[in-house]
């Protein structure tokens, strides 16, 4: 979802500047965009400027649980996210933090990924009053790093568009997070159908 959210932010008239912390330089270019290439997502000290005096953090980093071990998945999903939130709280206290979680997240789930995301949501809400977004199928250009099977079935997901609880375009996910920042929505867990409703209210 990251690339689609970035495009939505760059295109939005209410956004003056986008600061992207990434592993590698981005292909996307815009006068609004400042990119910070960074390697250690447990320690953001060398890129703390990216977190300073911003209105919102749209946290899109993530990986499929099928691609890594459980230990690696927990580090990427939980530890990376909480480290970013702590830096964000220190440099932009009171600003909005938006975390892309996923549909099916549940603390009592038998699925490991679901429990990890649920803990991440809980701790982010406690730490930074986060909004936690639970999209279903995200219609966006597949990342080169996603499993090949996901990339192959991606076009089929568009058949879900008529169903509010099952489909969201990546641009609308980004627009919804921006609109939630404008509306000062905080400490919310937002399911797919409501994501579409919030995006529909965006007038930028």
mmCIF file of C-alpha atoms in Angstrom:
data_model
loop_
_atom_site.group_PDB
_atom_site.id
_atom_site.type_symbol
_atom_site.label_atom_id
_atom_site.label_comp_id
_atom_site.label_asym_id
_atom_site.label_seq_id
_atom_site.Cartn_x
_atom_site.Cartn_y
_atom_site.Cartn_z
ATOM 1 C CA UNK A 1 0.000 0.000 0.000
ATOM 2 C CA UNK A 2 2.933 2.334 0.579
ATOM 3 C CA UNK A 3 3.372 3.523 -2.996
ATOM 4 C CA UNK A 4 -0.352 4.209 -3.446
ATOM 5 C CA UNK A 5 -0.552 6.095 -0.141
ATOM 6 C CA UNK A 6 2.481 8.156 -1.173
ATOM 7 C CA UNK A 7 0.814 9.035 -4.481
ATOM 8 C CA UNK A 8 -2.362 10.069 -2.659
ATOM 9 C CA UNK A 9 -0.407 12.341 -0.325
ATOM 10 C CA UNK A 10 1.563 13.992 -3.107
ATOM 11 C CA UNK A 11 -1.645 14.600 -5.073
ATOM 12 C CA UNK A 12 -3.590 16.041 -2.124
ATOM 13 C CA UNK A 13 -3.924 19.834 -2.134
ATOM 14 C CA UNK A 14 -3.865 19.948 1.685
ATOM 15 C CA UNK A 15 -0.393 18.371 1.838
ATOM 16 C CA UNK A 16 2.550 20.764 1.656
ATOM 17 C CA UNK A 17 5.364 18.255 2.126
ATOM 18 C CA UNK A 18 5.800 14.490 2.248
ATOM 19 C CA UNK A 19 8.757 12.966 4.068
ATOM 20 C CA UNK A 20 9.345 9.329 3.160
ATOM 21 C CA UNK A 21 11.658 7.096 5.180
ATOM 22 C CA UNK A 22 12.606 4.230 2.866
ATOM 23 C CA UNK A 23 15.162 1.467 2.407
ATOM 24 C CA UNK A 24 16.103 2.650 -1.078
ATOM 25 C CA UNK A 25 15.651 5.737 -3.278
ATOM 26 C CA UNK A 26 12.149 6.109 -4.690
ATOM 27 C CA UNK A 27 11.260 6.260 -8.374
ATOM 28 C CA UNK A 28 8.518 8.745 -7.546
ATOM 29 C CA UNK A 29 9.516 12.393 -7.881
ATOM 30 C CA UNK A 30 7.670 15.523 -6.761
ATOM 31 C CA UNK A 31 8.625 18.963 -5.451
ATOM 32 C CA UNK A 32 6.663 17.987 -2.314
ATOM 33 C CA UNK A 33 8.681 14.846 -1.657
ATOM 34 C CA UNK A 34 11.731 14.521 0.600
ATOM 35 C CA UNK A 35 13.194 11.028 0.818
ATOM 36 C CA UNK A 36 15.313 9.730 3.694
ATOM 37 C CA UNK A 37 17.102 6.491 2.806
ATOM 38 C CA UNK A 38 17.488 4.510 6.010
ATOM 39 C CA UNK A 39 18.535 0.971 6.955
ATOM 40 C CA UNK A 40 17.941 0.421 10.674
ATOM 41 C CA UNK A 41 14.224 0.496 11.418
ATOM 42 C CA UNK A 42 14.806 -0.174 15.098
ATOM 43 C CA UNK A 43 16.721 3.096 15.458
ATOM 44 C CA UNK A 44 15.602 6.262 13.655
ATOM 45 C CA UNK A 45 18.135 8.594 15.291
ATOM 46 C CA UNK A 46 19.963 9.373 12.032
ATOM 47 C CA UNK A 47 16.703 10.419 10.319
ATOM 48 C CA UNK A 48 14.984 12.118 13.239
ATOM 49 C CA UNK A 49 14.510 15.242 11.099
ATOM 50 C CA UNK A 50 11.916 13.312 9.079
ATOM 51 C CA UNK A 51 9.767 13.074 12.225
ATOM 52 C CA UNK A 52 10.111 16.669 13.368
ATOM 53 C CA UNK A 53 7.110 19.054 13.334
ATOM 54 C CA UNK A 54 4.821 17.031 11.087
ATOM 55 C CA UNK A 55 1.036 16.775 11.231
ATOM 56 C CA UNK A 56 0.749 13.039 10.665
ATOM 57 C CA UNK A 57 2.671 9.818 10.185
ATOM 58 C CA UNK A 58 1.162 7.338 7.730
ATOM 59 C CA UNK A 59 2.952 4.123 8.635
ATOM 60 C CA UNK A 60 2.827 1.667 5.733
ATOM 61 C CA UNK A 61 5.764 -0.653 6.405
ATOM 62 C CA UNK A 62 4.877 -4.329 6.513
ATOM 63 C CA UNK A 63 5.505 -7.817 5.202
ATOM 64 C CA UNK A 64 3.537 -10.999 4.641
ATOM 65 C CA UNK A 65 3.843 -13.600 7.376
ATOM 66 C CA UNK A 66 4.479 -16.159 4.619
ATOM 67 C CA UNK A 67 7.778 -14.522 3.667
ATOM 68 C CA UNK A 68 9.684 -14.552 6.966
ATOM 69 C CA UNK A 69 10.044 -16.494 10.217
ATOM 70 C CA UNK A 70 7.760 -15.719 13.140
ATOM 71 C CA UNK A 71 10.606 -13.942 14.925
ATOM 72 C CA UNK A 72 11.343 -11.769 11.883
ATOM 73 C CA UNK A 73 7.638 -11.075 11.388
ATOM 74 C CA UNK A 74 7.271 -9.850 14.953
ATOM 75 C CA UNK A 75 10.353 -7.644 14.626
ATOM 76 C CA UNK A 76 9.129 -6.052 11.396
ATOM 77 C CA UNK A 77 5.473 -5.746 12.364
ATOM 78 C CA UNK A 78 5.764 -4.815 16.039
ATOM 79 C CA UNK A 79 9.263 -3.609 16.887
ATOM 80 C CA UNK A 80 9.852 -1.480 13.770
ATOM 81 C CA UNK A 81 6.466 0.175 14.199
ATOM 82 C CA UNK A 82 6.809 0.948 17.895
ATOM 83 C CA UNK A 83 10.310 2.349 17.362
ATOM 84 C CA UNK A 84 8.926 4.733 14.732
ATOM 85 C CA UNK A 85 6.023 5.723 16.975
ATOM 86 C CA UNK A 86 8.373 6.520 19.852
ATOM 87 C CA UNK A 87 10.504 8.781 17.657
ATOM 88 C CA UNK A 88 7.345 10.371 16.235
ATOM 89 C CA UNK A 89 5.985 11.082 19.719
ATOM 90 C CA UNK A 90 9.272 12.708 20.715
ATOM 91 C CA UNK A 91 9.562 14.952 17.642
ATOM 92 C CA UNK A 92 5.891 15.686 16.831
ATOM 93 C CA UNK A 93 3.959 15.229 20.083
ATOM 94 C CA UNK A 94 0.211 15.241 19.677
ATOM 95 C CA UNK A 95 0.256 14.686 15.914
ATOM 96 C CA UNK A 96 -1.757 11.940 14.217
ATOM 97 C CA UNK A 97 -0.297 8.448 13.780
ATOM 98 C CA UNK A 98 -1.936 6.134 11.247
ATOM 99 C CA UNK A 99 -1.010 2.448 11.187
ATOM 100 C CA UNK A 100 -1.984 0.098 8.375
ATOM 101 C CA UNK A 101 -2.957 -3.138 10.096
ATOM 102 C CA UNK A 102 -5.217 -5.619 8.300
ATOM 103 C CA UNK A 103 -8.632 -7.185 8.157
ATOM 104 C CA UNK A 104 -8.911 -10.149 10.493
ATOM 105 C CA UNK A 105 -6.665 -8.720 13.192
ATOM 106 C CA UNK A 106 -7.733 -10.147 16.558
ATOM 107 C CA UNK A 107 -5.951 -10.566 19.889
ATOM 108 C CA UNK A 108 -7.407 -14.027 20.477
ATOM 109 C CA UNK A 109 -6.827 -15.349 16.972
ATOM 110 C CA UNK A 110 -5.179 -18.701 16.306
ATOM 111 C CA UNK A 111 -3.188 -16.974 13.555
ATOM 112 C CA UNK A 112 0.202 -15.674 14.686
ATOM 113 C CA UNK A 113 0.185 -12.658 12.352
ATOM 114 C CA UNK A 114 -3.233 -11.595 13.621
ATOM 115 C CA UNK A 115 -2.156 -11.649 17.264
ATOM 116 C CA UNK A 116 1.022 -9.672 16.496
ATOM 117 C CA UNK A 117 -0.926 -6.999 14.635
ATOM 118 C CA UNK A 118 -3.473 -6.843 17.470
ATOM 119 C CA UNK A 119 -0.712 -6.230 20.010
ATOM 120 C CA UNK A 120 0.808 -3.605 17.726
ATOM 121 C CA UNK A 121 -2.550 -1.829 17.467
ATOM 122 C CA UNK A 122 -3.090 -1.921 21.222
ATOM 123 C CA UNK A 123 0.326 -0.545 22.082
ATOM 124 C CA UNK A 124 0.188 2.166 19.396
ATOM 125 C CA UNK A 125 -3.170 3.401 20.689
ATOM 126 C CA UNK A 126 -1.706 3.581 24.184
ATOM 127 C CA UNK A 127 1.511 5.275 23.041
ATOM 128 C CA UNK A 128 0.386 7.787 20.398
ATOM 129 C CA UNK A 129 -3.452 7.650 20.269
ATOM 130 C CA UNK A 130 -3.081 5.920 16.911
ATOM 131 C CA UNK A 131 -5.725 5.193 14.318
ATOM 132 C CA UNK A 132 -5.392 1.575 13.198
ATOM 133 C CA UNK A 133 -6.625 0.839 9.688
ATOM 134 C CA UNK A 134 -7.838 -2.638 8.752
ATOM 135 C CA UNK A 135 -8.149 -2.756 4.973
ATOM 136 C CA UNK A 136 -9.254 -5.906 3.164
ATOM 137 C CA UNK A 137 -8.094 -6.235 -0.466
ATOM 138 C CA UNK A 138 -5.988 -3.194 -1.376
ATOM 139 C CA UNK A 139 -6.102 -2.367 -5.091
ATOM 140 C CA UNK A 140 -2.622 -1.060 -5.838
ATOM 141 C CA UNK A 141 0.362 -1.837 -8.025
ATOM 142 C CA UNK A 142 1.994 -4.947 -6.528
ATOM 143 C CA UNK A 143 5.298 -4.403 -4.767
ATOM 144 C CA UNK A 144 8.238 -6.326 -6.279
ATOM 145 C CA UNK A 145 8.749 -7.935 -2.878
ATOM 146 C CA UNK A 146 5.314 -9.536 -2.492
ATOM 147 C CA UNK A 147 4.875 -13.272 -3.153
ATOM 148 C CA UNK A 148 4.370 -14.088 -6.835
ATOM 149 C CA UNK A 149 1.022 -15.739 -6.125
ATOM 150 C CA UNK A 150 -0.307 -12.491 -4.655
ATOM 151 C CA UNK A 151 0.794 -10.581 -7.740
ATOM 152 C CA UNK A 152 -0.947 -13.092 -10.011
ATOM 153 C CA UNK A 153 -4.296 -12.893 -8.220
ATOM 154 C CA UNK A 154 -4.160 -9.120 -7.740
ATOM 155 C CA UNK A 155 -6.322 -8.318 -10.815
ATOM 156 C CA UNK A 156 -9.019 -10.717 -9.582
ATOM 157 C CA UNK A 157 -9.382 -8.694 -6.408
ATOM 158 C CA UNK A 158 -10.967 -5.872 -8.374
ATOM 159 C CA UNK A 159 -14.050 -8.037 -8.692
ATOM 160 C CA UNK A 160 -14.627 -7.218 -5.013
ATOM 161 C CA UNK A 161 -15.071 -3.497 -5.674
ATOM 162 C CA UNK A 162 -18.898 -3.548 -5.260
ATOM 163 C CA UNK A 163 -18.476 -4.903 -1.709
ATOM 164 C CA UNK A 164 -17.620 -2.137 0.789
ATOM 165 C CA UNK A 165 -16.201 -4.516 3.385
ATOM 166 C CA UNK A 166 -13.879 -6.331 0.978
ATOM 167 C CA UNK A 167 -12.198 -3.765 -1.326
ATOM 168 C CA UNK A 168 -10.331 -0.489 -1.058
ATOM 169 C CA UNK A 169 -8.234 1.325 -3.645
ATOM 170 C CA UNK A 170 -4.794 2.203 -2.312
ATOM 171 C CA UNK A 171 -5.299 5.885 -3.157
ATOM 172 C CA UNK A 172 -8.526 5.933 -1.149
ATOM 173 C CA UNK A 173 -6.744 4.374 1.810
ATOM 174 C CA UNK A 174 -4.274 7.262 1.729
ATOM 175 C CA UNK A 175 -7.032 9.839 1.273
ATOM 176 C CA UNK A 176 -8.933 8.349 4.216
ATOM 177 C CA UNK A 177 -5.901 8.710 6.481
ATOM 178 C CA UNK A 178 -5.487 12.332 5.425
ATOM 179 C CA UNK A 179 -9.189 13.004 5.991
ATOM 180 C CA UNK A 180 -9.006 11.382 9.428
ATOM 181 C CA UNK A 181 -6.132 13.746 10.246
ATOM 182 C CA UNK A 182 -8.270 16.721 9.217
ATOM 183 C CA UNK A 183 -11.200 15.446 11.282
ATOM 184 C CA UNK A 184 -8.890 14.725 14.239
ATOM 185 C CA UNK A 185 -10.046 11.129 14.545
ATOM 186 C CA UNK A 186 -7.936 9.401 17.199
ATOM 187 C CA UNK A 187 -7.703 6.050 18.988
ATOM 188 C CA UNK A 188 -9.831 4.365 16.348
ATOM 189 C CA UNK A 189 -9.780 0.887 14.819
ATOM 190 C CA UNK A 190 -11.218 1.398 11.343
ATOM 191 C CA UNK A 191 -12.547 -1.475 9.237
ATOM 192 C CA UNK A 192 -12.681 -1.521 5.447
ATOM 193 C CA UNK A 193 -16.253 -0.276 4.943
ATOM 194 C CA UNK A 194 -15.606 2.757 7.137
ATOM 195 C CA UNK A 195 -12.313 3.430 5.333
ATOM 196 C CA UNK A 196 -14.321 3.847 2.137
ATOM 197 C CA UNK A 197 -16.779 6.143 3.904
ATOM 198 C CA UNK A 198 -14.013 8.381 5.242
ATOM 199 C CA UNK A 199 -12.318 8.518 1.841
ATOM 200 C CA UNK A 200 -15.615 9.585 0.269
ATOM 201 C CA UNK A 201 -15.689 12.612 2.573
ATOM 202 C CA UNK A 202 -12.285 13.819 1.382
ATOM 203 C CA UNK A 203 -12.596 16.949 -0.786
ATOM 204 C CA UNK A 204 -8.962 17.509 -1.729
#
